[in-house]
Coordinates of N, CA, C and O in Angstrom, one line a residue:
M1 N 1.0 -1.1 0.1 CA 0.1 0.0 -0.2 C 0.7 1.2 0.0 O 1.8 1.3 1.0
E2 N 0.5 2.1 -1.0 CA 1.5 3.5 -1.0 C 0.9 4.4 0.1 O -0.1 4.4 0.8
Y3 N 1.8 5.3 0.5 CA 1.7 6.3 1.7 C 0.5 7.2 1.2 O 0.4 7.6 0.2
M4 N -0.3 7.5 2.3 CA -1.3 8.2 2.2 C -1.2 9.5 3.1 O -0.7 9.4 4.0
S5 N -1.5 10.5 2.6 CA -1.5 11.8 3.3 C -2.2 11.8 4.5 O -3.4 11.2 4.6
T6 N -2.0 12.4 5.6 CA -2.8 12.4 6.9 C -3.3 13.8 7.0 O -4.1 14.3 8.1
E7 N -3.2 14.7 6.0 CA -3.8 16.0 6.0 C -5.4 15.9 5.9 O -6.0 15.1 5.0
I8 N -6.1 16.7 6.6 CA -7.6 16.8 6.2 C -7.7 17.8 5.2 O -7.3 18.9 5.3
R9 N -8.6 17.3 4.1 CA -8.8 18.0 3.0 C -10.1 18.4 2.8 O -10.4 19.1 1.6
S10 N -11.2 17.8 3.4 CA -12.5 18.1 3.0 C -13.2 18.1 4.3 O -13.0 17.7 5.4
A11 N -14.4 18.8 4.2 CA -15.2 18.6 5.3 C -15.8 17.4 5.7 O -16.0 17.2 6.9
R12 N -16.1 16.6 4.8 CA -16.4 15.2 5.0 C -15.6 14.4 5.9 O -15.6 13.9 6.9
E13 N -14.1 14.5 5.8 CA -13.2 13.8 6.4 C -13.0 14.8 8.0 O -12.8 14.1 8.9
A14 N -13.2 16.0 7.9 CA -13.2 16.7 9.3 C -14.5 16.3 10.1 O -14.0 15.9 11.2
M15 N -15.6 16.0 9.5 CA -16.7 15.7 10.2 C -16.5 14.2 10.6 O -16.9 13.8 11.7
T16 N -15.7 13.2 9.9 CA -15.5 11.9 10.3 C -14.4 11.9 11.5 O -14.7 11.1 12.3
I17 N -13.6 12.7 11.4 CA -12.6 12.8 12.4 C -13.5 13.3 13.7 O -13.1 12.9 14.9
F18 N -14.4 14.3 13.6 CA -15.0 14.8 14.8 C -15.9 13.6 15.3 O -16.0 13.4 16.5
K19 N -16.4 12.7 14.5 CA -17.2 11.6 15.0 C -16.4 10.7 15.7 O -16.7 10.2 16.8
I20 N -15.2 10.3 15.2 CA -14.3 9.3 15.7 C -13.7 9.7 17.0 O -13.7 9.2 18.0
L21 N -13.5 11.2 17.2 CA -12.9 11.8 18.5 C -14.0 12.2 19.4 O -13.7 12.6 20.6
G22 N -15.3 11.9 19.1 CA -16.2 12.1 20.0 C -16.8 13.5 20.1 O -17.3 14.1 21.1
I23 N -16.4 14.5 19.2 CA -16.6 15.8 19.2 C -18.0 16.1 18.5 O -18.5 15.5 17.4
K24 N -19.0 16.7 19.4 CA -20.5 16.8 19.1 C -20.7 18.2 18.5 O -20.1 18.9 18.8
E25 N -21.7 18.1 17.4 CA -22.4 19.3 16.9 C -23.3 19.7 17.9 O -24.3 19.0 18.2
I26 N -23.2 20.8 18.5 CA -24.4 21.3 19.4 C -25.1 22.5 19.0 O -25.4 23.5 19.8
T27 N -25.0 22.9 17.7 CA -25.5 24.2 17.1 C -27.3 24.1 17.3 O -28.0 23.2 17.3
T28 N -27.6 25.3 17.8 CA -29.2 25.6 18.1 C -29.7 26.0 16.8 O -28.9 26.2 15.7
E29 N -31.0 25.9 16.6 CA -31.7 26.3 15.4 C -31.4 27.5 14.9 O -31.1 28.0 13.8
R30 N -31.5 28.6 15.9 CA -31.2 30.1 15.7 C -29.8 30.1 15.0 O -29.4 30.9 14.3
Q31 N -28.9 29.5 16.0 CA -27.3 29.6 15.3 C -27.2 29.0 13.8 O -26.4 29.6 12.7
R32 N -28.0 27.9 13.7 CA -27.9 27.4 12.2 C -28.4 28.4 11.1 O -27.9 28.3 10.1
K33 N -29.7 29.1 11.5 CA -30.2 29.9 10.5 C -29.3 31.2 10.3 O -29.2 31.9 9.1
N34 N -28.4 31.5 11.2 CA -27.4 32.5 11.2 C -26.1 32.0 10.4 O -25.2 33.0 10.3
G35 N -26.0 30.8 10.2 CA -25.0 30.3 9.5 C -23.8 29.9 10.6 O -22.5 29.8 10.1
T36 N -24.2 29.6 11.4 CA -22.9 29.3 12.8 C -23.2 27.9 13.2 O -24.3 27.2 13.0
Q37 N -22.1 27.3 13.3 CA -21.8 26.0 13.8 C -21.1 25.9 15.1 O -20.2 26.6 15.1
V38 N -21.6 25.1 16.1 CA -20.9 25.1 17.2 C -20.5 23.6 17.6 O -21.5 22.8 17.5
F39 N -19.3 23.2 18.0 CA -18.9 22.0 18.5 C -18.4 22.0 19.7 O -17.7 22.9 20.3
E40 N -18.6 20.8 20.5 CA -18.2 20.6 21.9 C -17.2 19.4 21.8 O -17.6 18.2 21.3
L41 N -16.1 19.6 22.5 CA -15.1 18.4 22.5 C -15.6 17.7 23.8 O -16.0 18.0 24.9
P42 N -15.2 16.3 23.8 CA -15.2 15.4 25.0 C -14.3 15.7 26.0 O -14.4 15.3 27.0
I43 N -13.4 16.5 25.7 CA -12.4 17.2 26.7 C -13.0 18.2 27.4 O -13.6 19.0 27.0
Q44 N -12.7 18.4 28.8 CA -13.1 19.5 29.6 C -11.9 20.2 30.3 O -11.0 19.8 30.5
Q45 N -11.7 21.6 30.2 CA -11.0 22.4 31.0 C -11.1 22.7 32.6 O -12.4 22.7 32.8
M46 N -10.2 22.6 33.2 CA -10.4 22.8 34.8 C -9.5 23.9 35.0 O -8.1 23.8 34.9
Y47 N -9.9 24.8 35.8 CA -9.0 26.0 36.4 C -9.0 26.0 37.8 O -9.4 25.1 38.5
Q48 N -9.0 27.3 38.3 CA -8.6 27.2 39.8 C -9.9 26.6 40.6 O -9.7 26.3 41.7
N49 N -11.0 27.0 40.1 CA -12.2 26.5 40.9 C -12.5 25.1 40.9 O -13.6 24.7 41.6
L50 N -11.9 24.5 40.2 CA -11.9 23.0 40.0 C -12.9 22.5 39.5 O -13.6 21.3 39.9
V51 N -13.9 23.4 38.7 CA -15.2 22.8 38.2 C -14.9 22.7 36.6 O -14.4 23.5 36.0
P52 N -14.9 21.4 36.1 CA -14.8 21.2 34.7 C -15.7 21.9 33.8 O -16.9 21.6 34.2
K53 N -15.2 22.4 32.8 CA -16.2 23.4 31.9 C -15.7 22.7 30.4 O -14.7 22.3 30.1
P54 N -16.8 22.4 29.6 CA -16.6 22.0 28.2 C -15.7 22.9 27.3 O -16.0 24.1 27.4
L55 N -15.1 22.3 26.4 CA -14.5 23.2 25.3 C -15.4 23.4 24.2 O -15.9 22.2 23.8
R56 N -15.6 24.4 23.7 CA -16.7 24.5 22.7 C -16.0 25.5 21.4 O -15.3 26.7 22.0
F57 N -16.2 25.1 20.4 CA -15.7 25.9 19.2 C -17.0 26.5 18.2 O -17.9 25.5 17.9
A58 N -16.7 27.7 17.6 CA -18.0 27.8 16.7 C -17.4 28.4 15.4 O -16.3 29.0 15.4
T59 N -18.0 28.0 14.3 CA -17.4 28.7 13.0 C -18.7 29.6 12.6 O -19.8 29.2 12.7
Y60 N -18.3 30.9 12.1 CA -19.3 31.7 11.5 C -19.3 31.9 10.1 O -18.2 32.0 9.6
K61 N -20.4 32.4 9.4 CA -20.4 32.5 8.2 C -19.7 33.7 7.6 O -19.3 33.9 6.7
T62 N -19.5 34.6 8.7 CA -18.6 35.8 8.5 C -17.2 35.5 8.2 O -16.4 36.4 7.7
G63 N -16.7 34.4 8.6 CA -15.5 34.0 8.4 C -14.4 33.8 9.4 O -13.3 33.3 9.4
Y64 N -15.1 34.0 10.6 CA -14.3 33.7 11.9 C -14.6 32.2 12.3 O -15.7 31.8 12.3
V65 N -13.6 32.0 13.1 CA -13.7 30.8 13.9 C -13.3 31.2 15.5 O -12.2 31.6 15.6
R66 N -14.1 30.8 16.4 CA -13.8 31.2 17.5 C -13.9 29.9 18.9 O -14.6 29.2 18.7
N67 N -13.3 30.1 19.9 CA -13.3 29.4 21.0 C -14.3 30.1 22.0 O -14.4 31.2 22.3
V68 N -15.5 29.3 22.0 CA -16.8 30.0 22.7 C -17.0 29.1 24.0 O -18.2 29.1 24.6
S69 N -16.0 28.5 24.6 CA -16.1 27.8 25.9 C -16.6 28.7 26.9 O -16.4 29.9 27.1
P70 N -17.5 28.2 27.8 CA -18.1 28.8 28.8 C -17.3 29.4 30.0 O -17.6 30.5 30.6
Y71 N -16.1 28.9 30.1 CA -15.1 29.6 31.0 C -14.6 30.6 30.7 O -13.7 31.6 31.4
N72 N -14.6 31.2 29.4 CA -14.1 32.3 28.7 C -14.9 33.5 29.2 O -16.2 33.4 29.1
S73 N -14.5 34.7 29.4 CA -15.3 35.7 29.8 C -16.0 36.2 28.4 O -17.1 36.8 28.5
S74 N -15.3 36.1 27.4 CA -15.9 36.3 26.1 C -15.3 35.3 25.0 O -14.3 35.0 25.4
S75 N -16.0 35.0 23.9 CA -15.2 34.2 22.8 C -14.1 34.9 22.3 O -13.9 36.0 22.3
Y76 N -13.1 34.1 21.9 CA -11.9 34.7 21.2 C -11.7 33.9 19.9 O -11.9 33.0 19.9
Q77 N -11.1 34.8 19.1 CA -10.9 34.3 17.7 C -9.8 33.3 17.6 O -8.6 33.9 18.1
I78 N -9.7 32.4 16.8 CA -8.6 31.7 16.6 C -8.1 31.7 15.2 O -7.2 30.8 14.8
N79 N -8.8 32.5 14.3 CA -8.2 32.7 13.0 C -6.8 33.2 13.0 O -6.3 33.8 14.0
K80 N -6.0 32.8 11.9 CA -4.6 33.4 11.8 C -4.8 34.9 11.8 O -5.7 35.6 11.4
T81 N -3.7 35.6 12.0 CA -3.5 36.9 11.9 C -2.5 37.4 11.0 O -1.5 36.7 10.8
K82 N -2.3 38.7 10.6 CA -1.4 39.2 9.9 C -1.0 40.7 10.5 O -2.0 41.3 10.8
K83 N 0.1 41.1 10.5 CA 0.3 42.5 11.1 C 0.3 43.5 10.1 O 0.6 43.1 8.8
R84 N -0.5 44.6 10.2 CA -0.6 45.6 9.0 C 0.2 46.9 9.7 O -0.1 47.2 10.9
P85 N 0.9 47.5 8.8 CA 1.6 48.8 9.2 C 0.6 50.0 9.6 O -0.6 50.0 8.9
A86 N 1.0 51.1 10.1 CA 0.6 52.3 10.4 C -0.1 52.9 8.8 O 0.8 52.8 8.0
G87 N -1.2 53.5 8.8 CA -1.8 54.2 7.8 C -2.5 53.3 7.1 O -2.8 53.7 6.0
T88 N -2.8 52.1 7.2 CA -3.5 51.3 6.6 C -5.1 51.2 7.1 O -5.0 51.0 8.3
N89 N -5.9 51.1 6.3 CA -7.5 51.0 6.8 C -7.9 52.1 7.8 O -8.5 51.8 8.7
G90 N -7.2 53.2 7.7 CA -7.6 54.3 8.6 C -6.9 54.3 10.0 O -7.1 55.1 10.7
Y91 N -6.1 53.4 10.1 CA -5.3 53.1 11.5 C -4.1 54.0 11.5 O -3.2 54.1 10.6
H92 N -3.8 54.8 12.4 CA -2.5 55.5 12.8 C -1.5 54.8 13.4 O -0.4 55.4 13.8
F93 N -1.5 53.3 13.6 CA -0.4 52.7 14.5 C -0.6 51.3 13.8 O -1.5 50.8 13.1
E94 N 0.5 50.4 14.0 CA 0.4 49.2 13.6 C -0.5 48.3 14.3 O -0.8 48.5 15.5
H95 N -1.2 47.6 13.6 CA -2.3 46.7 14.4 C -2.2 45.2 13.8 O -1.5 45.0 12.6
V96 N -2.9 44.4 14.4 CA -3.2 43.1 14.0 C -4.3 42.8 13.2 O -5.5 43.1 13.8
E97 N -4.5 42.0 12.1 CA -5.8 42.0 11.5 C -6.0 40.6 11.3 O -5.0 39.7 11.1
R98 N -7.2 40.0 11.5 CA -7.6 38.6 11.4 C -7.7 38.1 9.9 O -8.4 39.1 9.1
I99 N -7.4 37.1 9.7 CA -7.7 36.5 8.2 C -8.8 35.9 8.4 O -8.8 34.6 9.0
L100 N -10.0 36.3 7.5 CA -11.3 35.7 7.5 C -11.2 34.4 6.8 O -10.3 34.3 5.6
I101 N -11.9 33.5 7.1 CA -11.7 32.0 6.4 C -13.0 32.0 5.5 O -14.0 31.8 6.0
Q102 N -13.0 31.9 4.2 CA -14.0 32.1 3.4 C -14.6 30.7 3.0 O -13.7 29.9 2.7
G103 N -15.8 30.3 3.1 CA -16.4 29.0 2.7 C -16.6 28.2 3.8 O -15.7 27.9 4.9
W104 N -17.8 27.5 4.0 CA -18.0 26.6 5.1 C -17.0 25.5 5.3 O -16.5 25.3 6.4
E105 N -16.8 25.0 4.2 CA -15.8 23.8 4.3 C -14.3 24.2 4.6 O -13.9 23.3 5.4
N106 N -13.8 25.4 4.2 CA -12.6 25.5 4.7 C -12.8 26.1 6.1 O -11.5 25.7 6.9
R107 N -13.6 26.7 6.7 CA -13.8 26.8 8.2 C -13.7 25.6 9.0 O -13.0 25.6 10.0
L108 N -14.4 24.6 8.4 CA -14.5 23.2 9.3 C -13.2 22.6 9.1 O -12.8 22.2 10.1
I109 N -12.5 22.7 8.0 CA -11.2 22.0 8.1 C -10.1 22.8 8.9 O -9.5 22.0 9.5
Y110 N -10.2 24.2 8.9 CA -9.3 24.8 9.8 C -9.6 24.5 11.1 O -8.7 24.3 11.9
L111 N -10.8 24.4 11.6 CA -11.2 24.1 13.1 C -10.7 22.6 13.4 O -10.2 22.4 14.5
A112 N -11.0 21.7 12.5 CA -10.6 20.4 12.7 C -9.1 20.3 12.8 O -8.4 19.6 14.0
R113 N -8.2 20.9 11.9 CA -6.8 21.0 12.1 C -6.2 21.6 13.4 O -5.4 21.3 14.2
F114 N -7.0 22.9 13.9 CA -6.6 23.4 15.0 C -7.0 22.6 16.2 O -6.2 22.8 17.2
I115 N -8.1 21.9 16.4 CA -8.4 21.1 17.5 C -7.4 20.0 17.6 O -7.0 19.6 18.8
I116 N -7.2 19.3 16.7 CA -6.3 18.2 16.4 C -4.7 18.7 17.0 O -4.2 18.1 17.8
K117 N -4.3 19.7 16.5 CA -3.0 20.4 16.6 C -3.0 20.6 18.3 O -1.9 20.6 18.8
N118 N -4.0 21.2 18.8 CA -3.9 22.1 20.1 C -4.5 21.1 21.4 O -4.3 21.5 22.4
Y119 N -5.3 20.1 20.9 CA -5.9 19.4 21.8 C -5.7 18.0 21.7 O -6.0 17.1 23.0
Y120 N -5.2 17.3 20.6 CA -4.8 15.9 20.6 C -3.5 15.6 20.3 O -3.0 14.4 20.6
K121 N -2.6 16.5 20.1 CA -1.1 16.1 19.9 C -0.5 16.4 21.1 O 0.6 16.1 21.4
K122 N -1.0 17.1 21.9 CA -0.4 17.4 23.3 C -0.6 16.3 24.2 O -1.8 15.7 24.1
P123 N 0.0 16.2 25.5 CA -0.3 15.3 26.4 C -1.7 15.5 27.1 O -2.1 16.5 27.2
T124 N -2.3 14.5 27.3 CA -3.7 14.4 28.0 C -3.6 14.0 29.5 O -3.1 13.0 29.5
Y125 N -4.1 14.8 30.3 CA -4.0 14.4 31.5 C -5.5 14.2 32.2 O -6.6 14.7 32.1
L126 N -5.7 12.8 32.7 CA -6.9 12.2 33.1 C -6.7 12.3 34.7 O -5.8 11.9 35.4
I127 N -7.6 12.6 35.4 CA -7.6 12.9 36.8 C -8.7 12.0 37.3 O -9.9 12.0 37.1
S128 N -8.5 11.0 38.3 CA -9.5 10.2 38.8 C -10.5 11.2 39.8 O -10.1 12.1 40.2
N129 N -11.7 10.5 39.9 CA -12.7 11.4 41.0 C -12.3 11.6 42.4 O -12.4 12.5 42.8
Y130 N -11.4 10.4 42.6 CA -10.9 10.5 44.0 C -9.9 11.9 44.1 O -9.9 12.6 45.1
T131 N -9.0 11.8 43.2 CA -7.9 13.0 43.1 C -8.7 14.2 42.9 O -8.4 15.3 43.5
L132 N -9.8 14.5 42.1 CA -10.4 15.8 42.1 C -11.2 16.2 43.4 O -11.1 17.3 43.7
S133 N -11.8 15.1 44.0 CA -12.4 15.4 45.2 C -11.2 15.8 46.2 O -11.5 16.8 47.1
T134 N -10.0 15.2 46.1 CA -9.2 15.5 47.1 C -8.5 17.0 46.9 O -8.2 17.8 47.8
L135 N -8.4 17.4 45.5 CA -8.2 18.7 45.2 C -9.0 19.7 45.6 O -8.8 20.8 46.0
K136 N -10.3 19.4 45.5 CA -11.3 20.2 46.0 C -11.3 20.5 47.4 O -11.3 21.7 48.0
V137 N -11.0 19.5 48.3 CA -10.9 19.5 49.8 C -9.8 20.4 50.2 O -9.8 21.1 50.9
K138 N -8.6 20.3 49.3 CA -7.5 20.8 49.4 C -7.5 22.4 49.3 O -7.0 23.3 50.1
N139 N -8.4 22.7 48.1 CA -8.6 24.1 47.7 C -9.2 24.8 49.0 O -9.0 25.8 49.3
Q140 N -10.4 24.2 49.5 CA -11.1 24.6 50.3 C -10.3 24.9 51.8 O -10.4 25.8 52.3
H141 N -9.6 23.9 52.1 CA -8.5 24.0 53.2 C -7.7 25.1 53.0 O -7.4 25.9 53.9
D142 N -7.0 25.6 51.8 CA -6.2 26.6 51.6 C -6.8 28.0 51.9 O -6.3 28.8 52.2
R143 N -8.2 28.0 51.3 CA -8.9 29.2 51.7 C -9.2 29.3 53.0 O -9.2 30.4 53.4
L144 N -9.5 28.3 53.8 CA -9.9 28.4 55.1 C -8.7 28.9 55.9 O -8.7 29.6 57.0
R145 N -7.6 28.1 55.8 CA -6.3 28.4 56.5 C -5.2 28.7 55.6 O -5.4 28.0 54.3
D146 N -4.6 29.6 56.0 CA -3.3 30.0 55.1 C -2.1 29.2 55.6 O -1.2 29.9 55.8
Q147 N -2.2 28.0 55.3 CA -0.9 27.1 55.6 C -0.9 26.0 54.7 O -1.8 25.7 54.0
E148 N 0.2 25.3 54.6 CA 0.7 24.2 53.8 C -0.1 23.0 54.2 O -0.2 22.8 55.3
Y149 N -0.5 22.3 53.1 CA -1.4 21.2 53.4 C -0.8 20.1 52.5 O -1.2 20.5 51.1
R150 N -0.6 18.9 52.8 CA -0.2 17.9 51.9 C -1.4 16.9 51.5 O -1.9 16.6 52.3
L151 N -1.4 16.5 50.4 CA -2.6 15.6 49.8 C -2.1 14.3 50.0 O -0.8 13.7 49.6
P152 N -3.1 13.4 50.5 CA -2.6 12.0 50.6 C -3.0 11.3 49.2 O -4.0 11.3 48.8
F153 N -2.1 10.6 48.6 CA -2.3 10.0 47.2 C -2.0 8.4 47.5 O -1.0 8.0 48.1
D154 N -3.1 7.7 46.9 CA -2.9 6.2 46.9 C -2.0 6.0 45.6 O -1.9 6.7 44.7
E155 N -1.4 4.8 45.6 CA -0.7 4.2 44.4 C -1.6 4.0 43.0 O -1.3 4.2 42.1
D156 N -2.9 3.7 43.6 CA -3.9 3.7 42.4 C -4.3 4.7 41.8 O -4.8 4.8 40.7
D157 N -4.3 5.9 42.6 CA -4.5 7.2 42.2 C -3.5 7.8 41.2 O -2.4 8.2 41.7
K158 N -3.7 8.1 39.9 CA -2.7 8.4 39.0 C -3.0 9.8 38.4 O -4.2 9.7 38.1
F159 N -2.0 10.6 38.0 CA -2.2 11.5 37.1 C -1.7 10.8 35.8 O -0.4 10.5 35.6
F160 N -2.3 10.6 35.0 CA -1.9 9.9 33.8 C -1.7 10.8 32.5 O -2.4 11.6 32.2
C161 N -0.3 10.6 31.9 CA -0.1 11.4 30.7 C 0.2 10.4 29.6 O 1.0 9.7 29.6
S162 N -0.5 10.6 28.6 CA -0.5 9.8 27.4 C 0.4 10.4 26.3 O -0.1 11.5 25.7
T163 N 1.3 9.9 25.9 CA 2.2 10.4 25.0 C 2.0 9.4 23.5 O 3.1 9.7 22.7
D164 N 1.5 8.4 23.5 CA 1.3 7.5 22.6 C 0.6 8.1 21.2 O -0.1 9.0 21.3
D165 N 1.3 7.5 20.2 CA 0.8 8.1 19.0 C -0.7 7.4 18.6 O -0.8 6.3 18.8
V166 N -1.5 8.1 18.2 CA -2.9 7.8 17.7 C -3.2 7.8 16.3 O -2.7 8.9 15.8
Q167 N -3.5 6.6 15.8 CA -3.6 6.6 14.3 C -5.0 6.2 13.8 O -5.4 5.3 14.5
V168 N -5.6 6.9 13.0 CA -6.9 6.4 12.6 C -7.0 6.4 10.9 O -6.3 7.3 10.5
I169 N -7.6 5.2 10.5 CA -7.7 5.2 9.2 C -9.3 5.2 8.7 O -10.2 4.4 9.1
V170 N -9.4 6.3 7.9 CA -10.8 6.4 7.4 C -10.9 6.7 5.9 O -10.1 7.2 5.3
N171 N -11.7 5.6 5.2 CA -11.8 5.3 3.8 C -10.3 5.4 3.2 O -9.9 5.8 2.2
G172 N -9.5 4.6 3.8 CA -8.0 4.5 3.2 C -7.1 5.7 3.7 O -5.9 5.6 3.0
H173 N -7.5 6.7 4.1 CA -6.6 7.7 4.6 C -6.2 7.5 6.0 O -7.2 7.4 6.9
R174 N -4.9 7.6 6.4 CA -4.3 7.3 7.6 C -4.3 8.8 8.1 O -3.6 9.8 7.6
Y175 N -4.7 9.1 9.5 CA -4.6 10.2 10.2 C -3.7 10.0 11.4 O -4.1 9.2 12.3
N176 N -2.7 10.7 11.4 CA -1.8 10.6 12.8 C -2.4 11.7 13.6 O -2.4 12.9 13.3
L177 N -3.1 11.4 14.9 CA -3.7 12.3 15.7 C -2.7 12.9 16.9 O -3.1 13.4 17.8
S178 N -1.6 12.4 16.8 CA -0.5 12.8 17.9 C 0.9 13.2 17.5 O 0.9 13.2 16.1

């Protein structure tokens, strides 16, 4: 068998990868009418408050692709950027301009590549429920008392870091996800 590219080249391939990775489309009817698509990853982000929040991304018919996760104070653009010199488009100073992605298929391909690059090629950390509850207790302890407190960990309780390569073959095309 000859070598096949791992590059995502079509919206169909992007949607297939989303299905394999468990990425769900959660677009509302109103968003759909406006030309917006929203996707939710099976991965969750957790910050200082130790409350896991889902990762969500949206593509807009205006050409923007944004992270619209609930932990953000506002959505932020993930489109590529280019620096513009002073004096262009009425600006009197150097500024950064977003490169809009024209076409639904191109935005979907861009989003799929972005998600794989930023969330599936990096190490994934899984935390057991026991560890999460212990971290919450520690966080509460630290807030109540301003002193150092060590966490009791069992040998069975692990922070797991996966660095294995993940390969998926779809319709004869091999995708390296790590």
